[in-house]
Amino acid sequence: MKKNIKAVIACVAALAVAGGGYALLRLTDDSSSQDSSSQAQTDPASVPTPLLSFEKADITSISVENLNGSFEAVPEGEPAEDGTVTFTIKGLEDLDINYTLTSSLLNNSSTLTSDSTAVENADDLEKYGLKSPQAKVTVKAGTETKTILVGNESPVSGETYCMEEGGNTVYLVGTSSVSVFANSDTAFISTTILEEPAEDEAPTVDKISIKRSDLDYDIVLEYDKTTDEDGTTSGTLATHYMSEPIFAYLDVEKSQDATHGLFGLTAHSVLAAHPDDNTKKASGFDDPLCTVTMNTSDGKTHTLTVGKELEIDDGKYYVAMFDDTDVIYAIDEESVCWASLKPEDIMSKMVFGTMVWDIGKLEINVADGESVTFEGSGTSADDYKVTKNGKSCEAKRFQSFYQFLLKTSAEDFVIDEQPQGDPIVSVYLETQDGKTKQTVEFYESEGKKVLISVNGTPCFKCRSAYVDLLIKNLSKFDSSEEFVMNW
């Protein structure tokens, strides 16, 4: 991670591991630990002692001060009919709150019980971490206010030292009951960035637009609307295709995250809530690494803005903001595929993707050679009829030849090479409904390769041996000789 972003988020570095209250409550002084262990063993007490005991509906505020700062939790609206109380974090009411975590905060603030006493009349609170406590929790309910101090973890596994403010009796409380008090305020913000919709309610992703600072072109993926008409897809089985920077079919497995990865996207942690302009700029949002825009069939538009890289102990993350939510998230690298995506990563190798029985016209022109026009009609092998230069020919023979044409392989992605001279071979394909019109041209290139242009745009390269074989297979169409499928 670069130095400037480290400087800005240093104050929230602990947030990346927020929720790990267990670690925050660890006793750090070995000698004190030994003394405390002896003390706990010589002054045993097993009578349960309630440290906090309130009706949830009576609680008006929970104030917490800890190593990550301070926050106040307050009721959100009125109690439900069944008496359920929902708490939110003051100052963050406009954000999506993790109500599971605020519920845990409320539960442990209303009822906190000690199963044993570590020591009575303690004269040295420092050894228990209570002179400068890890957390200070103040609960207000009606006219009553009570404050609990949370110290270090005891040598007894799963136990933490606590005491009432102003008292001198040190209690042992389950660490799991007080770990929630070690959280920062931002730890209570939901890390779910966009909910995963139910399968029967999921909108169609009409378009994904990816803008990157390290690329001089945008990547645009669009929904193939023809799949709505007959329930079929192209030969790649993908429901989307690439429209920019070139036209290309997509590999259905490799492209799934790129087209649908925003649904169910979850952050590792929240770095900042309501960040100011300086924080946004230092995080890279003035010149973002990547901007992903998703348009869906329900009329909604979602935007993920990706800033700089962030290194946390357990891996690499990106800082990001989503839509108009005033939150900076840390998202793991694998979940932000768009930040490093290249067209060739998700493209299918197929240049032609039309089903053979959908073809209405197929024209092939060989430079200084044969020109052939096939015309077809029908919907399946049972009723499809085809002509070659106006004369009837076998549908199965045409199908076999087209199977070879489907083998045209986009072996290399090309965007910066222009064709030279006239095409060696040009192919025009049009579907019966006229909705697909595709012109594919093959040009000579270097290194025993040919440049493939689709609808006037140079897109790919393949081996020249394929084009040589295409010409030979076309010349033997009227014979009974089998087409050569491999080269």
CSV table of C-alpha atoms in Angstrom, one decimal:
chain,number,residue,atom,x,y,z
A,1,MET,CA,0.0,0.0,0.0
A,2,LYS,CA,1.4,3.4,-0.9
A,3,LYS,CA,2.5,5.8,1.9
A,4,ASN,CA,-0.1,8.4,1.4
A,5,ILE,CA,-3.1,6.1,1.8
A,6,LYS,CA,-1.4,4.5,4.8
A,7,ALA,CA,-1.1,7.9,6.4
A,8,VAL,CA,-4.8,8.6,5.9
A,9,ILE,CA,-6.2,5.3,7.1
A,10,ALA,CA,-3.7,4.7,9.9
A,11,CYS,CA,-6.3,5.9,12.4
A,12,VAL,CA,-8.7,3.3,11.2
A,13,ALA,CA,-6.3,0.4,10.7
A,14,ALA,CA,-7.7,-1.3,13.8
A,15,LEU,CA,-11.1,-1.3,12.1
A,16,ALA,CA,-9.9,-3.9,9.7
A,17,VAL,CA,-10.0,-6.3,12.6
A,18,ALA,CA,-12.9,-4.7,14.5
A,19,GLY,CA,-14.9,-7.2,16.2
A,20,GLY,CA,-11.9,-9.0,17.5
A,21,GLY,CA,-12.5,-7.9,21.0
A,22,TYR,CA,-10.9,-11.0,22.3
A,23,ALA,CA,-7.5,-9.7,21.2
A,24,LEU,CA,-8.2,-6.2,22.6
A,25,LEU,CA,-8.9,-7.7,26.0
A,26,ARG,CA,-5.7,-9.7,26.2
A,27,LEU,CA,-3.6,-9.3,29.3
A,28,THR,CA,-0.2,-8.1,28.2
A,29,ASP,CA,1.8,-8.1,31.5
A,30,ASP,CA,3.1,-11.7,32.1
A,31,SER,CA,4.0,-11.0,35.7
A,32,SER,CA,0.6,-9.4,36.4
A,33,SER,CA,-1.0,-12.4,34.8
A,34,GLN,CA,0.7,-14.8,37.1
A,35,ASP,CA,-0.2,-12.6,40.2
A,36,SER,CA,-3.8,-12.4,39.1
A,37,SER,CA,-4.0,-16.1,38.5
A,38,SER,CA,-2.8,-16.7,42.0
A,39,GLN,CA,-5.2,-14.2,43.4
A,40,ALA,CA,-8.2,-15.7,41.6
A,41,GLN,CA,-7.3,-19.1,42.9
A,42,THR,CA,-6.9,-18.0,46.5
A,43,ASP,CA,-10.1,-15.9,46.6
A,44,PRO,CA,-12.6,-18.1,44.8
A,45,ALA,CA,-16.3,-17.1,44.7
A,46,SER,CA,-18.9,-18.8,42.7
A,47,VAL,CA,-22.0,-16.9,43.5
A,48,PRO,CA,-23.4,-15.3,40.2
A,49,THR,CA,-23.4,-11.5,40.5
A,50,PRO,CA,-25.5,-9.4,38.1
A,51,LEU,CA,-23.4,-6.4,37.0
A,52,LEU,CA,-26.1,-5.1,34.6
A,53,SER,CA,-29.7,-5.9,34.9
A,54,PHE,CA,-32.2,-3.8,32.9
A,55,GLU,CA,-35.4,-4.3,30.9
A,56,LYS,CA,-34.4,-3.7,27.3
A,57,ALA,CA,-37.4,-1.4,26.6
A,58,ASP,CA,-36.2,0.8,29.5
A,59,ILE,CA,-32.7,1.5,28.2
A,60,THR,CA,-32.4,4.9,26.6
A,61,SER,CA,-28.7,4.9,25.7
A,62,ILE,CA,-25.6,2.7,25.8
A,63,SER,CA,-22.4,4.7,25.7
A,64,VAL,CA,-19.1,3.0,25.1
A,65,GLU,CA,-15.5,4.3,25.2
A,66,ASN,CA,-12.7,2.0,24.1
A,67,LEU,CA,-9.4,1.8,22.3
A,68,ASN,CA,-11.1,2.5,19.0
A,69,GLY,CA,-12.9,5.7,20.2
A,70,SER,CA,-16.4,6.1,21.5
A,71,PHE,CA,-20.0,5.7,20.3
A,72,GLU,CA,-23.5,5.9,21.7
A,73,ALA,CA,-26.3,3.4,20.8
A,74,VAL,CA,-29.9,4.6,21.1
A,75,PRO,CA,-33.3,3.1,20.4
A,76,GLU,CA,-34.5,3.3,16.8
A,77,GLY,CA,-38.2,4.2,16.9
A,78,GLU,CA,-40.7,2.7,19.3
A,79,PRO,CA,-40.6,-0.9,20.5
A,80,ALA,CA,-42.5,-3.4,18.3
A,81,GLU,CA,-45.8,-4.9,19.4
A,82,ASP,CA,-44.0,-8.0,20.8
A,83,GLY,CA,-41.8,-5.7,22.9
A,84,THR,CA,-38.7,-6.1,20.6
A,85,VAL,CA,-36.4,-3.1,20.8
A,86,THR,CA,-34.1,-2.1,17.9
A,87,PHE,CA,-30.9,0.0,18.6
A,88,THR,CA,-28.9,2.0,16.2
A,89,ILE,CA,-25.7,4.0,16.5
A,90,LYS,CA,-26.1,7.7,17.0
A,91,GLY,CA,-24.7,9.7,14.1
A,92,LEU,CA,-25.0,6.7,11.7
A,93,GLU,CA,-28.7,6.5,11.5
A,94,ASP,CA,-28.6,7.3,7.7
A,95,LEU,CA,-26.5,4.2,7.1
A,96,ASP,CA,-27.3,0.5,6.9
A,97,ILE,CA,-26.7,-0.9,10.4
A,98,ASN,CA,-25.8,-4.5,11.3
A,99,TYR,CA,-28.7,-5.0,13.6
A,100,THR,CA,-27.4,-8.4,14.6
A,101,LEU,CA,-24.5,-6.7,16.2
A,102,THR,CA,-26.5,-3.9,17.8
A,103,SER,CA,-28.8,-6.6,19.2
A,104,SER,CA,-25.8,-8.3,20.8
A,105,LEU,CA,-24.8,-4.9,22.2
A,106,LEU,CA,-28.3,-4.5,23.7
A,107,ASN,CA,-28.4,-8.0,25.1
A,108,ASN,CA,-25.1,-7.7,26.9
A,109,SER,CA,-25.9,-4.2,28.2
A,110,SER,CA,-29.2,-5.3,29.6
A,111,THR,CA,-28.0,-8.5,31.2
A,112,LEU,CA,-24.3,-8.9,32.2
A,113,THR,CA,-23.6,-11.5,34.9
A,114,SER,CA,-20.4,-12.6,36.6
A,115,ASP,CA,-20.1,-16.2,37.6
A,116,SER,CA,-17.2,-15.6,40.0
A,117,THR,CA,-15.3,-13.0,41.9
A,118,ALA,CA,-11.6,-12.6,41.1
A,119,VAL,CA,-10.8,-10.5,44.2
A,120,GLU,CA,-12.6,-8.2,46.7
A,121,ASN,CA,-11.2,-4.9,47.9
A,122,ALA,CA,-8.6,-4.9,45.0
A,123,ASP,CA,-5.9,-2.4,45.8
A,124,ASP,CA,-4.0,-2.6,42.5
A,125,LEU,CA,-6.4,-2.3,39.5
A,126,GLU,CA,-3.6,-1.9,37.0
A,127,LYS,CA,-2.8,-5.7,37.1
A,128,TYR,CA,-6.4,-6.4,35.9
A,129,GLY,CA,-6.3,-3.7,33.2
A,130,LEU,CA,-8.9,-1.7,35.1
A,131,LYS,CA,-6.9,1.4,36.0
A,132,SER,CA,-7.0,2.3,32.2
A,133,PRO,CA,-9.8,0.0,31.1
A,134,GLN,CA,-10.1,-1.5,27.6
A,135,ALA,CA,-13.7,-0.3,27.6
A,136,LYS,CA,-16.0,1.8,29.6
A,137,VAL,CA,-19.7,1.0,29.2
A,138,THR,CA,-22.4,3.3,30.6
A,139,VAL,CA,-26.0,2.2,30.4
A,140,LYS,CA,-28.9,4.6,31.1
A,141,ALA,CA,-32.4,3.2,31.8
A,142,GLY,CA,-35.0,5.6,33.1
A,143,THR,CA,-33.5,7.5,36.0
A,144,GLU,CA,-30.8,4.9,36.6
A,145,THR,CA,-27.3,5.0,35.2
A,146,LYS,CA,-24.7,2.3,35.6
A,147,THR,CA,-21.1,2.1,34.3
A,148,ILE,CA,-19.0,-1.0,33.9
A,149,LEU,CA,-15.3,-1.1,33.3
A,150,VAL,CA,-13.8,-3.9,31.1
A,151,GLY,CA,-10.2,-4.9,31.8
A,152,ASN,CA,-7.8,-7.5,30.5
A,153,GLU,CA,-8.5,-11.1,29.7
A,154,SER,CA,-7.9,-13.3,32.7
A,155,PRO,CA,-5.4,-16.2,32.6
A,156,VAL,CA,-8.5,-18.3,32.8
A,157,SER,CA,-9.5,-19.0,29.2
A,158,GLY,CA,-12.6,-17.2,28.1
A,159,GLU,CA,-12.8,-14.9,31.1
A,160,THR,CA,-12.3,-11.2,31.3
A,161,TYR,CA,-11.9,-8.9,34.4
A,162,CYS,CA,-14.7,-6.4,35.0
A,163,MET,CA,-15.8,-4.1,37.7
A,164,GLU,CA,-18.4,-1.4,38.5
A,165,GLU,CA,-17.1,2.1,38.2
A,166,GLY,CA,-16.4,3.4,41.7
A,167,GLY,CA,-16.2,-0.1,43.2
A,168,ASN,CA,-13.2,-2.2,44.2
A,169,THR,CA,-14.4,-5.7,43.6
A,170,VAL,CA,-13.0,-7.4,40.4
A,171,TYR,CA,-15.3,-9.9,38.7
A,172,LEU,CA,-14.7,-12.5,36.0
A,173,VAL,CA,-17.1,-12.2,33.1
A,174,GLY,CA,-17.3,-14.3,29.9
A,175,THR,CA,-15.1,-12.7,27.2
A,176,SER,CA,-17.8,-13.4,24.6
A,177,SER,CA,-20.2,-11.2,26.6
A,178,VAL,CA,-18.0,-8.2,26.6
A,179,SER,CA,-16.1,-8.4,23.3
A,180,VAL,CA,-18.9,-6.4,21.6
A,181,PHE,CA,-17.8,-3.4,23.7
A,182,ALA,CA,-14.4,-3.4,22.0
A,183,ASN,CA,-15.9,-2.5,18.6
A,184,SER,CA,-15.6,0.9,16.9
A,185,ASP,CA,-18.8,2.7,15.8
A,186,THR,CA,-18.1,1.8,12.2
A,187,ALA,CA,-18.0,-1.9,13.1
A,188,PHE,CA,-21.8,-1.7,13.5
A,189,ILE,CA,-22.3,-0.6,9.8
A,190,SER,CA,-23.4,-3.5,7.6
A,191,THR,CA,-20.7,-4.9,5.3
A,192,THR,CA,-23.3,-6.1,2.8
A,193,ILE,CA,-22.9,-3.7,-0.1
A,194,LEU,CA,-25.7,-5.0,-2.3
A,195,GLU,CA,-28.1,-7.8,-1.3
A,196,GLU,CA,-28.2,-11.0,-3.4
A,197,PRO,CA,-31.8,-11.0,-4.7
A,198,ALA,CA,-34.0,-14.1,-4.6
A,199,GLU,CA,-33.6,-16.1,-7.8
A,200,ASP,CA,-37.2,-15.5,-8.8
A,201,GLU,CA,-36.9,-11.8,-8.1
A,202,ALA,CA,-33.5,-11.1,-9.6
A,203,PRO,CA,-33.5,-8.3,-12.3
A,204,THR,CA,-31.7,-8.8,-15.5
A,205,VAL,CA,-28.3,-7.2,-15.8
A,206,ASP,CA,-28.8,-5.1,-18.9
A,207,LYS,CA,-25.3,-3.6,-19.0
A,208,ILE,CA,-22.0,-3.5,-17.1
A,209,SER,CA,-19.6,-0.7,-17.9
A,210,ILE,CA,-16.1,-0.8,-16.6
A,211,LYS,CA,-13.9,2.3,-16.7
A,212,ARG,CA,-10.2,1.8,-15.7
A,213,SER,CA,-7.5,4.4,-15.2
A,214,ASP,CA,-4.9,1.9,-16.5
A,215,LEU,CA,-6.8,1.2,-19.8
A,216,ASP,CA,-7.4,3.6,-22.6
A,217,TYR,CA,-10.7,2.0,-23.4
A,218,ASP,CA,-13.8,1.0,-21.5
A,219,ILE,CA,-15.1,-2.6,-21.2
A,220,VAL,CA,-18.8,-2.9,-21.8
A,221,LEU,CA,-20.8,-6.1,-21.3
A,222,GLU,CA,-24.4,-6.2,-22.6
A,223,TYR,CA,-27.4,-8.5,-22.2
A,224,ASP,CA,-28.3,-10.5,-25.3
A,225,LYS,CA,-32.0,-9.7,-25.6
A,226,THR,CA,-32.5,-12.5,-28.1
A,227,THR,CA,-32.3,-15.0,-25.3
A,228,ASP,CA,-35.7,-13.6,-24.0
A,229,GLU,CA,-37.4,-14.5,-27.3
A,230,ASP,CA,-36.8,-18.2,-27.7
A,231,GLY,CA,-35.2,-19.3,-24.5
A,232,THR,CA,-31.9,-20.0,-26.2
A,233,THR,CA,-28.4,-18.5,-26.0
A,234,SER,CA,-25.5,-18.2,-28.4
A,235,GLY,CA,-23.2,-21.1,-28.9
A,236,THR,CA,-21.2,-19.9,-25.9
A,237,LEU,CA,-24.2,-20.4,-23.6
A,238,ALA,CA,-23.5,-16.9,-22.1
A,239,THR,CA,-26.4,-14.5,-21.8
A,240,HIS,CA,-24.1,-11.5,-22.3
A,241,TYR,CA,-21.6,-10.3,-24.9
A,242,MET,CA,-18.9,-7.7,-25.0
A,243,SER,CA,-19.8,-4.6,-27.0
A,244,GLU,CA,-16.7,-2.5,-26.2
A,245,PRO,CA,-13.8,-2.2,-26.9
A,246,ILE,CA,-14.7,-4.9,-29.4
A,247,PHE,CA,-17.6,-7.2,-30.1
A,248,ALA,CA,-16.9,-10.6,-28.6
A,249,TYR,CA,-18.8,-13.5,-27.2
A,250,LEU,CA,-18.2,-14.3,-23.5
A,251,ASP,CA,-17.1,-17.4,-21.8
A,252,VAL,CA,-20.1,-18.3,-19.6
A,253,GLU,CA,-18.0,-19.4,-16.6
A,254,LYS,CA,-15.2,-16.8,-16.7
A,255,SER,CA,-17.6,-13.9,-17.2
A,256,GLN,CA,-20.1,-14.7,-14.5
A,257,ASP,CA,-18.4,-12.6,-11.8
A,258,ALA,CA,-17.9,-9.7,-14.2
A,259,THR,CA,-21.6,-9.6,-15.1
A,260,HIS,CA,-23.2,-10.5,-11.8
A,261,GLY,CA,-20.5,-10.0,-9.2
A,262,LEU,CA,-22.1,-6.8,-7.7
A,263,PHE,CA,-25.1,-8.9,-6.4
A,264,GLY,CA,-24.2,-10.2,-3.0
A,265,LEU,CA,-21.0,-8.1,-2.8
A,266,THR,CA,-19.8,-7.9,0.8
A,267,ALA,CA,-17.0,-5.9,2.3
A,268,HIS,CA,-14.3,-7.2,4.6
A,269,SER,CA,-14.8,-4.1,6.8
A,270,VAL,CA,-15.8,-0.5,7.0
A,271,LEU,CA,-12.9,2.0,7.0
A,272,ALA,CA,-14.8,5.2,7.4
A,273,ALA,CA,-18.3,6.6,7.7
A,274,HIS,CA,-19.2,10.1,6.4
A,275,PRO,CA,-15.6,10.6,5.1
A,276,ASP,CA,-14.6,14.2,4.3
A,277,ASP,CA,-13.1,15.3,1.0
A,278,ASN,CA,-9.5,14.9,2.1
A,279,THR,CA,-10.1,11.3,3.1
A,280,LYS,CA,-11.8,10.5,-0.2
A,281,LYS,CA,-9.0,12.1,-2.1
A,282,ALA,CA,-6.3,10.3,-0.2
A,283,SER,CA,-8.2,7.0,-0.8
A,284,GLY,CA,-8.0,7.6,-4.5
A,285,PHE,CA,-11.6,8.6,-5.3
A,286,ASP,CA,-10.6,11.8,-7.1
A,287,ASP,CA,-9.0,9.6,-9.8
A,288,PRO,CA,-10.4,6.1,-9.2
A,289,LEU,CA,-8.6,3.0,-10.3
A,290,CYS,CA,-11.9,1.5,-11.5
A,291,THR,CA,-15.6,2.5,-11.8
A,292,VAL,CA,-18.2,-0.2,-12.4
A,293,THR,CA,-21.7,0.8,-13.5
A,294,MET,CA,-24.5,-1.7,-13.6
A,295,ASN,CA,-27.8,-1.0,-15.2
A,296,THR,CA,-30.6,-3.5,-14.5
A,297,SER,CA,-34.0,-4.2,-16.0
A,298,ASP,CA,-35.9,-2.7,-13.0
A,299,GLY,CA,-34.6,0.7,-14.0
A,300,LYS,CA,-31.9,0.9,-11.3
A,301,THR,CA,-28.3,1.9,-11.8
A,302,HIS,CA,-25.6,0.9,-9.3
A,303,THR,CA,-22.0,2.2,-9.2
A,304,LEU,CA,-19.0,0.8,-7.5
A,305,THR,CA,-16.0,3.2,-7.3
A,306,VAL,CA,-12.7,1.5,-6.5
A,307,GLY,CA,-9.8,3.6,-5.1
A,308,LYS,CA,-6.4,2.5,-4.0
A,309,GLU,CA,-5.1,-0.8,-2.9
A,310,LEU,CA,-4.9,-1.5,0.8
A,311,GLU,CA,-2.8,-4.1,2.5
A,312,ILE,CA,-4.1,-5.7,5.6
A,313,ASP,CA,-2.3,-8.5,7.5
A,314,ASP,CA,-4.2,-11.3,5.8
A,315,GLY,CA,-4.1,-10.1,2.2
A,316,LYS,CA,-4.7,-7.4,-0.4
A,317,TYR,CA,-7.9,-5.3,-0.5
A,318,TYR,CA,-9.3,-2.3,-2.3
A,319,VAL,CA,-10.9,0.7,-0.8
A,320,ALA,CA,-14.3,1.3,-2.4
A,321,MET,CA,-17.5,3.3,-2.2
A,322,PHE,CA,-20.9,2.2,-3.5
A,323,ASP,CA,-23.7,4.3,-5.0
A,324,ASP,CA,-24.5,7.3,-2.8
A,325,THR,CA,-23.7,5.5,0.5
A,326,ASP,CA,-21.4,7.7,2.5
A,327,VAL,CA,-19.1,4.9,3.5
A,328,ILE,CA,-15.6,3.7,2.6
A,329,TYR,CA,-15.3,-0.1,2.5
A,330,ALA,CA,-12.3,-2.4,2.4
A,331,ILE,CA,-13.2,-5.2,-0.1
A,332,ASP,CA,-11.0,-8.2,-0.7
A,333,GLU,CA,-9.1,-8.4,-4.0
A,334,GLU,CA,-11.0,-11.5,-5.3
A,335,SER,CA,-14.3,-9.8,-5.0
A,336,VAL,CA,-13.3,-6.8,-7.1
A,337,CYS,CA,-12.5,-8.7,-10.3
A,338,TRP,CA,-13.2,-5.5,-12.4
A,339,ALA,CA,-10.1,-3.8,-11.0
A,340,SER,CA,-7.7,-6.0,-13.0
A,341,LEU,CA,-10.1,-7.4,-15.6
A,342,LYS,CA,-8.9,-7.6,-19.3
A,343,PRO,CA,-11.1,-8.4,-22.2
A,344,GLU,CA,-9.2,-11.6,-23.0
A,345,ASP,CA,-9.9,-12.8,-19.4
A,346,ILE,CA,-13.6,-13.3,-20.1
A,347,MET,CA,-13.9,-13.7,-23.9
A,348,SER,CA,-14.9,-16.8,-25.5
A,349,LYS,CA,-12.6,-18.1,-28.2
A,350,MET,CA,-15.6,-18.3,-30.6
A,351,VAL,CA,-15.9,-15.7,-33.4
A,352,PHE,CA,-19.1,-17.1,-34.7
A,353,GLY,CA,-21.8,-17.9,-32.2
A,354,THR,CA,-25.0,-18.2,-34.2
A,355,MET,CA,-26.8,-21.6,-34.2
A,356,VAL,CA,-26.7,-23.2,-37.6
A,357,TRP,CA,-30.5,-23.5,-38.0
A,358,ASP,CA,-30.9,-19.7,-37.3
A,359,ILE,CA,-28.8,-18.8,-40.4
A,360,GLY,CA,-30.7,-17.0,-43.2
A,361,LYS,CA,-27.7,-16.0,-45.3
A,362,LEU,CA,-24.0,-17.0,-45.3
A,363,GLU,CA,-21.7,-15.3,-47.9
A,364,ILE,CA,-18.1,-16.3,-48.3
A,365,ASN,CA,-15.7,-14.4,-50.6
A,366,VAL,CA,-12.2,-15.6,-51.2
A,367,ALA,CA,-9.7,-13.1,-52.7
A,368,ASP,CA,-9.0,-14.1,-56.3
A,369,GLY,CA,-11.0,-17.2,-55.7
A,370,GLU,CA,-14.5,-18.5,-55.0
A,371,SER,CA,-17.5,-16.6,-53.9
A,372,VAL,CA,-20.4,-18.5,-52.4
A,373,THR,CA,-23.8,-17.6,-51.0
A,374,PHE,CA,-25.8,-19.9,-48.8
A,375,GLU,CA,-29.4,-19.2,-48.0
A,376,GLY,CA,-31.4,-21.1,-45.4
A,377,SER,CA,-34.8,-21.4,-43.8
A,378,GLY,CA,-36.3,-23.5,-41.1
A,379,THR,CA,-35.9,-24.1,-37.4
A,380,SER,CA,-34.3,-27.5,-37.0
A,381,ALA,CA,-32.6,-30.4,-38.8
A,382,ASP,CA,-36.0,-31.7,-39.6
A,383,ASP,CA,-37.2,-28.8,-41.7
A,384,TYR,CA,-34.2,-26.7,-42.5
A,385,LYS,CA,-33.6,-26.1,-46.2
A,386,VAL,CA,-30.5,-24.5,-47.7
A,387,THR,CA,-29.3,-23.4,-51.1
A,388,LYS,CA,-25.8,-22.7,-52.4
A,389,ASN,CA,-25.7,-20.0,-55.1
A,390,GLY,CA,-29.4,-20.5,-55.7
A,391,LYS,CA,-29.2,-24.3,-56.0
A,392,SER,CA,-30.5,-26.7,-53.4
A,393,CYS,CA,-27.9,-28.5,-51.3
A,394,GLU,CA,-27.9,-30.9,-48.4
A,395,ALA,CA,-28.6,-29.3,-45.0
A,396,LYS,CA,-26.3,-31.9,-43.3
A,397,ARG,CA,-23.5,-30.9,-45.6
A,398,PHE,CA,-24.0,-27.3,-44.8
A,399,GLN,CA,-24.2,-28.0,-41.1
A,400,SER,CA,-20.9,-29.9,-41.3
A,401,PHE,CA,-19.2,-27.0,-43.1
A,402,TYR,CA,-20.6,-24.5,-40.6
A,403,GLN,CA,-19.2,-26.6,-37.7
A,404,PHE,CA,-15.8,-26.0,-39.2
A,405,LEU,CA,-16.5,-22.2,-39.4
A,406,LEU,CA,-17.5,-22.3,-35.7
A,407,LYS,CA,-14.0,-23.4,-35.0
A,408,THR,CA,-12.7,-20.0,-36.0
A,409,SER,CA,-10.7,-19.2,-32.9
A,410,ALA,CA,-10.0,-15.8,-31.3
A,411,GLU,CA,-6.5,-17.0,-30.2
A,412,ASP,CA,-5.2,-13.5,-29.5
A,413,PHE,CA,-7.0,-10.3,-28.4
A,414,VAL,CA,-6.0,-7.3,-30.6
A,415,ILE,CA,-7.0,-3.7,-30.4
A,416,ASP,CA,-4.1,-1.7,-31.6
A,417,GLU,CA,-3.4,-3.2,-35.1
A,418,GLN,CA,-5.0,-2.0,-38.3
A,419,PRO,CA,-5.5,-4.3,-41.3
A,420,GLN,CA,-3.3,-3.9,-44.3
A,421,GLY,CA,-4.5,-4.5,-47.9
A,422,ASP,CA,-7.7,-6.4,-48.8
A,423,PRO,CA,-9.1,-9.3,-46.8
A,424,ILE,CA,-7.9,-12.8,-47.7
A,425,VAL,CA,-11.4,-14.1,-46.9
A,426,SER,CA,-14.6,-12.3,-45.9
A,427,VAL,CA,-17.6,-13.9,-44.3
A,428,TYR,CA,-21.0,-12.3,-44.0
A,429,LEU,CA,-23.6,-14.0,-41.7
A,430,GLU,CA,-27.2,-12.9,-41.2
A,431,THR,CA,-29.9,-14.6,-39.2
A,432,GLN,CA,-33.3,-15.4,-40.6
A,433,ASP,CA,-34.9,-12.7,-38.4
A,434,GLY,CA,-32.3,-10.1,-39.5
A,435,LYS,CA,-31.4,-9.2,-36.0
A,436,THR,CA,-27.8,-10.5,-36.3
A,437,LYS,CA,-25.7,-9.2,-39.1
A,438,GLN,CA,-22.0,-10.1,-38.8
A,439,THR,CA,-19.1,-9.5,-41.1
A,440,VAL,CA,-15.9,-11.2,-40.4
A,441,GLU,CA,-12.8,-10.5,-42.4
A,442,PHE,CA,-9.4,-12.2,-42.4
A,443,TYR,CA,-6.2,-10.1,-43.2
A,444,GLU,CA,-2.6,-11.1,-43.6
A,445,SER,CA,-0.4,-10.3,-40.5
A,446,GLU,CA,3.0,-11.2,-39.2
A,447,GLY,CA,4.2,-14.4,-37.6
A,448,LYS,CA,2.0,-16.8,-39.5
A,449,LYS,CA,-1.0,-15.1,-38.1
A,450,VAL,CA,-4.0,-13.5,-39.6
A,451,LEU,CA,-5.9,-10.5,-38.3
A,452,ILE,CA,-9.6,-11.0,-37.7
A,453,SER,CA,-11.9,-7.9,-38.1
A,454,VAL,CA,-15.5,-8.1,-36.9
A,455,ASN,CA,-17.9,-5.6,-38.3
A,456,GLY,CA,-15.1,-3.4,-39.3
A,457,THR,CA,-13.2,-3.5,-36.0
A,458,PRO,CA,-9.9,-5.4,-35.7
A,459,CYS,CA,-10.4,-7.8,-32.8
A,460,PHE,CA,-8.4,-11.0,-32.8
A,461,LYS,CA,-5.7,-13.0,-34.4
A,462,CYS,CA,-5.6,-16.7,-35.4
A,463,ARG,CA,-3.2,-18.9,-37.2
A,464,SER,CA,-3.0,-18.5,-40.9
A,465,ALA,CA,-3.3,-22.3,-41.2
A,466,TYR,CA,-6.9,-22.0,-40.3
A,467,VAL,CA,-7.7,-19.6,-43.2
A,468,ASP,CA,-5.8,-21.9,-45.6
A,469,LEU,CA,-8.0,-24.8,-44.5
A,470,LEU,CA,-11.2,-22.7,-44.7
A,471,ILE,CA,-10.5,-22.0,-48.4
A,472,LYS,CA,-9.7,-25.7,-49.0
A,473,ASN,CA,-12.9,-26.9,-47.2
A,474,LEU,CA,-15.0,-24.4,-49.1
A,475,SER,CA,-13.6,-25.7,-52.4
A,476,LYS,CA,-14.6,-29.3,-51.6
A,477,PHE,CA,-18.2,-28.4,-50.5
A,478,ASP,CA,-19.8,-30.0,-53.6
A,479,SER,CA,-17.8,-33.2,-53.3
A,480,SER,CA,-18.3,-36.2,-51.0
A,481,GLU,CA,-14.9,-35.6,-49.4
A,482,GLU,CA,-15.1,-35.0,-45.6
A,483,PHE,CA,-14.1,-31.6,-44.3
A,484,VAL,CA,-10.9,-31.4,-42.4
A,485,MET,CA,-11.6,-30.1,-38.9
A,486,ASN,CA,-8.2,-29.8,-37.4
A,487,TRP,CA,-5.1,-27.9,-38.5
